[in-house]
């Protein structure tokens, strides 16, 4: 079978939730403080786990973290952390929970300095690829932009957000488009423009 004849998704085939995420969200541009804070938090929670685990818990994460509205999350305190550590609906990791709260506080500090997370995040977008990737071998796990993003966000107080997590967030939020050329999403784009 040649690469051109593969029509499987880049990932997610066989699980309706995963397929829907791949087809409608992954690689689609995301803007706004709460949606970006959510993606940063979920990428951090995913560290060491499979993405489908996070997707299955996403609604609970949205509930317990107040829709990822930065001010609401930043206002969470130790009793909230303890409550979340007892909530089996989410990934119960103290460092990741505390990092999410700390990252929301870092977003508010950005606002106080006259910046937005949206502007900062998107300032690291690389130029678009000239053509889709043809294989997973061409897919990176970090990039110069993700290294720079992670370094900048760390200086601004963000936690649990290294270069690999930053690159995964860039993929998830549409700063980079790593859909393979043979992916149905890319093939559908071609049929819409052709």
mmCIF file of C-alpha atoms in Angstrom:
data_model
loop_
_atom_site.group_PDB
_atom_site.id
_atom_site.type_symbol
_atom_site.label_atom_id
_atom_site.label_comp_id
_atom_site.label_asym_id
_atom_site.label_seq_id
_atom_site.Cartn_x
_atom_site.Cartn_y
_atom_site.Cartn_z
ATOM 1 C CA UNK A 1 0.000 0.000 0.000
ATOM 2 C CA UNK A 2 1.459 3.372 -0.945
ATOM 3 C CA UNK A 3 1.168 6.490 1.169
ATOM 4 C CA UNK A 4 -1.178 8.033 -1.381
ATOM 5 C CA UNK A 5 -3.728 5.231 -0.935
ATOM 6 C CA UNK A 6 -3.894 5.339 2.883
ATOM 7 C CA UNK A 7 -7.122 6.961 4.011
ATOM 8 C CA UNK A 8 -6.901 6.365 7.741
ATOM 9 C CA UNK A 9 -6.917 9.295 10.112
ATOM 10 C CA UNK A 10 -3.604 10.445 11.555
ATOM 11 C CA UNK A 11 -4.923 9.019 14.840
ATOM 12 C CA UNK A 12 -8.199 8.131 16.493
ATOM 13 C CA UNK A 13 -9.703 5.577 14.082
ATOM 14 C CA UNK A 14 -12.139 3.269 15.829
ATOM 15 C CA UNK A 15 -13.199 5.482 18.739
ATOM 16 C CA UNK A 16 -16.020 7.957 17.965
ATOM 17 C CA UNK A 17 -14.810 10.509 20.548
ATOM 18 C CA UNK A 18 -11.250 10.347 19.273
ATOM 19 C CA UNK A 19 -12.376 10.472 15.640
ATOM 20 C CA UNK A 20 -14.519 13.555 16.302
ATOM 21 C CA UNK A 21 -11.616 15.300 18.047
ATOM 22 C CA UNK A 22 -9.266 14.486 15.169
ATOM 23 C CA UNK A 23 -11.740 15.500 12.467
ATOM 24 C CA UNK A 24 -13.134 18.713 13.973
ATOM 25 C CA UNK A 25 -10.615 20.101 16.473
ATOM 26 C CA UNK A 26 -7.015 18.959 16.032
ATOM 27 C CA UNK A 27 -5.190 21.493 13.918
ATOM 28 C CA UNK A 28 -8.103 23.953 13.838
ATOM 29 C CA UNK A 29 -7.112 27.461 15.001
ATOM 30 C CA UNK A 30 -8.080 28.143 18.623
ATOM 31 C CA UNK A 31 -8.331 31.676 19.987
ATOM 32 C CA UNK A 32 -9.448 33.147 23.284
ATOM 33 C CA UNK A 33 -8.154 33.050 26.818
ATOM 34 C CA UNK A 34 -10.344 30.240 28.199
ATOM 35 C CA UNK A 35 -10.003 27.908 25.178
ATOM 36 C CA UNK A 36 -6.209 28.345 25.149
ATOM 37 C CA UNK A 37 -5.917 27.892 28.918
ATOM 38 C CA UNK A 38 -7.962 24.700 28.535
ATOM 39 C CA UNK A 39 -5.646 23.330 25.843
ATOM 40 C CA UNK A 40 -2.542 24.194 27.893
ATOM 41 C CA UNK A 41 -4.061 22.505 30.961
ATOM 42 C CA UNK A 42 -5.211 19.404 29.096
ATOM 43 C CA UNK A 43 -1.870 18.978 27.354
ATOM 44 C CA UNK A 44 -0.245 19.151 30.791
ATOM 45 C CA UNK A 45 -2.661 16.598 32.225
ATOM 46 C CA UNK A 46 -1.979 14.324 29.235
ATOM 47 C CA UNK A 47 1.741 14.163 30.012
ATOM 48 C CA UNK A 48 2.559 10.485 30.551
ATOM 49 C CA UNK A 49 -0.933 9.340 29.527
ATOM 50 C CA UNK A 50 -2.837 8.731 26.314
ATOM 51 C CA UNK A 51 -4.796 11.611 24.794
ATOM 52 C CA UNK A 52 -7.999 9.548 24.714
ATOM 53 C CA UNK A 53 -7.835 9.345 28.523
ATOM 54 C CA UNK A 54 -7.902 13.145 28.661
ATOM 55 C CA UNK A 55 -10.686 13.397 26.074
ATOM 56 C CA UNK A 56 -12.870 11.035 28.077
ATOM 57 C CA UNK A 57 -12.459 13.256 31.131
ATOM 58 C CA UNK A 58 -12.691 16.584 29.291
ATOM 59 C CA UNK A 59 -16.263 17.445 30.288
ATOM 60 C CA UNK A 60 -15.410 16.843 33.953
ATOM 61 C CA UNK A 61 -12.278 18.986 33.615
ATOM 62 C CA UNK A 62 -14.380 21.794 32.144
ATOM 63 C CA UNK A 63 -16.825 21.511 35.019
ATOM 64 C CA UNK A 64 -14.316 21.435 37.884
ATOM 65 C CA UNK A 65 -12.123 24.147 36.357
ATOM 66 C CA UNK A 66 -15.042 26.550 35.732
ATOM 67 C CA UNK A 67 -14.886 26.321 31.945
ATOM 68 C CA UNK A 68 -11.220 27.334 32.196
ATOM 69 C CA UNK A 69 -12.173 30.978 32.693
ATOM 70 C CA UNK A 70 -8.830 32.347 33.946
ATOM 71 C CA UNK A 71 -10.219 34.494 36.783
ATOM 72 C CA UNK A 72 -12.346 31.662 38.155
ATOM 73 C CA UNK A 73 -9.508 29.128 37.992
ATOM 74 C CA UNK A 74 -7.016 31.606 39.464
ATOM 75 C CA UNK A 75 -9.336 32.037 42.448
ATOM 76 C CA UNK A 76 -9.163 28.358 43.357
ATOM 77 C CA UNK A 77 -7.442 27.586 46.663
ATOM 78 C CA UNK A 78 -6.044 24.634 48.611
ATOM 79 C CA UNK A 79 -9.476 23.303 49.578
ATOM 80 C CA UNK A 80 -10.343 23.225 45.858
ATOM 81 C CA UNK A 81 -7.148 21.279 45.161
ATOM 82 C CA UNK A 82 -8.071 18.748 47.858
ATOM 83 C CA UNK A 83 -11.591 18.439 46.452
ATOM 84 C CA UNK A 84 -10.217 17.801 42.954
ATOM 85 C CA UNK A 85 -7.759 15.212 44.260
ATOM 86 C CA UNK A 86 -10.775 13.246 45.467
ATOM 87 C CA UNK A 87 -12.707 13.591 42.171
ATOM 88 C CA UNK A 88 -12.314 10.350 40.189
ATOM 89 C CA UNK A 89 -13.816 11.987 37.089
ATOM 90 C CA UNK A 90 -10.536 13.818 36.386
ATOM 91 C CA UNK A 91 -6.836 12.932 36.387
ATOM 92 C CA UNK A 92 -5.902 13.339 40.034
ATOM 93 C CA UNK A 93 -2.374 14.676 40.068
ATOM 94 C CA UNK A 94 -1.562 17.430 42.567
ATOM 95 C CA UNK A 95 1.224 18.973 40.489
ATOM 96 C CA UNK A 96 -0.951 19.168 37.380
ATOM 97 C CA UNK A 97 -3.937 20.577 39.285
ATOM 98 C CA UNK A 98 -1.760 23.184 40.982
ATOM 99 C CA UNK A 99 -0.078 24.005 37.657
ATOM 100 C CA UNK A 100 -3.486 24.661 36.066
ATOM 101 C CA UNK A 101 -4.382 27.087 38.848
ATOM 102 C CA UNK A 102 -0.938 28.692 38.652
ATOM 103 C CA UNK A 103 -1.207 29.003 34.874
ATOM 104 C CA UNK A 104 -4.546 30.784 35.232
ATOM 105 C CA UNK A 105 -2.861 33.218 37.614
ATOM 106 C CA UNK A 106 -0.100 33.703 35.035
ATOM 107 C CA UNK A 107 -2.782 34.553 32.442
ATOM 108 C CA UNK A 108 -4.174 37.230 34.777
ATOM 109 C CA UNK A 109 -0.652 38.602 35.270
ATOM 110 C CA UNK A 110 -0.341 38.813 31.481
ATOM 111 C CA UNK A 111 -3.564 40.832 31.402
ATOM 112 C CA UNK A 112 -2.216 43.180 34.074
ATOM 113 C CA UNK A 113 0.822 43.826 31.866
ATOM 114 C CA UNK A 114 -1.422 44.631 28.894
ATOM 115 C CA UNK A 115 -0.986 41.319 27.062
ATOM 116 C CA UNK A 116 -3.310 38.445 26.302
ATOM 117 C CA UNK A 117 -2.574 34.753 26.231
ATOM 118 C CA UNK A 118 -4.025 34.675 22.724
ATOM 119 C CA UNK A 119 -1.561 37.265 21.390
ATOM 120 C CA UNK A 120 1.382 35.680 23.168
ATOM 121 C CA UNK A 121 0.513 32.113 22.157
ATOM 122 C CA UNK A 122 -0.025 32.959 18.505
ATOM 123 C CA UNK A 123 3.170 35.024 18.335
ATOM 124 C CA UNK A 124 4.999 31.667 18.200
ATOM 125 C CA UNK A 125 3.175 30.365 15.118
ATOM 126 C CA UNK A 126 5.679 29.266 12.486
ATOM 127 C CA UNK A 127 5.121 29.892 8.778
ATOM 128 C CA UNK A 128 2.601 27.439 7.281
ATOM 129 C CA UNK A 129 3.980 24.241 5.792
ATOM 130 C CA UNK A 130 4.216 24.409 1.995
ATOM 131 C CA UNK A 131 2.571 20.969 1.782
ATOM 132 C CA UNK A 132 1.139 18.423 4.233
ATOM 133 C CA UNK A 133 3.435 15.841 5.762
ATOM 134 C CA UNK A 134 3.497 12.525 3.906
ATOM 135 C CA UNK A 135 4.495 10.321 6.855
ATOM 136 C CA UNK A 136 4.831 10.338 10.612
ATOM 137 C CA UNK A 137 8.605 10.355 10.141
ATOM 138 C CA UNK A 138 8.362 14.018 9.170
ATOM 139 C CA UNK A 139 6.401 14.921 12.302
ATOM 140 C CA UNK A 140 8.369 16.608 15.052
ATOM 141 C CA UNK A 141 7.830 16.457 18.801
ATOM 142 C CA UNK A 142 9.387 19.884 19.331
ATOM 143 C CA UNK A 143 10.355 22.818 17.149
ATOM 144 C CA UNK A 144 12.385 25.980 17.612
ATOM 145 C CA UNK A 145 9.074 27.798 18.096
ATOM 146 C CA UNK A 146 7.845 25.358 20.762
ATOM 147 C CA UNK A 147 11.165 25.635 22.609
ATOM 148 C CA UNK A 148 10.884 29.430 22.527
ATOM 149 C CA UNK A 149 7.216 29.318 23.588
ATOM 150 C CA UNK A 150 7.943 27.020 26.541
ATOM 151 C CA UNK A 151 10.885 29.168 27.645
ATOM 152 C CA UNK A 152 8.844 32.386 27.447
ATOM 153 C CA UNK A 153 5.820 30.957 29.240
ATOM 154 C CA UNK A 154 8.035 29.498 31.969
ATOM 155 C CA UNK A 155 9.547 32.950 32.570
ATOM 156 C CA UNK A 156 5.991 34.276 32.864
ATOM 157 C CA UNK A 157 5.103 31.743 35.548
ATOM 158 C CA UNK A 158 3.508 28.932 33.522
ATOM 159 C CA UNK A 159 4.203 25.400 34.748
ATOM 160 C CA UNK A 160 3.989 21.891 33.306
ATOM 161 C CA UNK A 161 4.581 23.303 29.830
ATOM 162 C CA UNK A 162 7.879 22.209 28.302
ATOM 163 C CA UNK A 163 8.851 22.204 24.605
ATOM 164 C CA UNK A 164 7.128 18.869 23.823
ATOM 165 C CA UNK A 165 3.906 19.913 25.548
ATOM 166 C CA UNK A 166 4.129 23.287 23.807
ATOM 167 C CA UNK A 167 4.437 21.568 20.415
ATOM 168 C CA UNK A 168 1.457 19.324 21.165
ATOM 169 C CA UNK A 169 -0.525 22.453 22.088
ATOM 170 C CA UNK A 170 0.597 24.114 18.856
ATOM 171 C CA UNK A 171 -0.723 21.101 16.930
ATOM 172 C CA UNK A 172 -3.983 21.021 18.891
ATOM 173 C CA UNK A 173 -4.564 24.759 18.507
ATOM 174 C CA UNK A 174 -3.765 25.046 14.813
ATOM 175 C CA UNK A 175 -0.458 26.904 15.006
ATOM 176 C CA UNK A 176 0.945 23.980 13.030
ATOM 177 C CA UNK A 177 -0.974 21.604 10.802
ATOM 178 C CA UNK A 178 0.432 18.113 11.139
ATOM 179 C CA UNK A 179 -2.382 16.230 9.406
ATOM 180 C CA UNK A 180 -0.822 13.792 6.959
ATOM 181 C CA UNK A 181 -1.396 14.289 3.240
ATOM 182 C CA UNK A 182 -3.340 10.996 3.134
ATOM 183 C CA UNK A 183 -5.616 11.942 6.064
ATOM 184 C CA UNK A 184 -9.349 12.259 5.269
ATOM 185 C CA UNK A 185 -9.297 15.786 6.751
ATOM 186 C CA UNK A 186 -6.664 16.901 4.230
ATOM 187 C CA UNK A 187 -8.335 15.006 1.403
ATOM 188 C CA UNK A 188 -11.669 16.687 2.228
ATOM 189 C CA UNK A 189 -9.998 20.103 2.133
ATOM 190 C CA UNK A 190 -8.704 19.313 -1.330
ATOM 191 C CA UNK A 191 -12.155 18.325 -2.559
ATOM 192 C CA UNK A 192 -13.631 21.547 -1.176
ATOM 193 C CA UNK A 193 -11.114 23.668 -3.051
ATOM 194 C CA UNK A 194 -10.858 21.578 -6.196
#
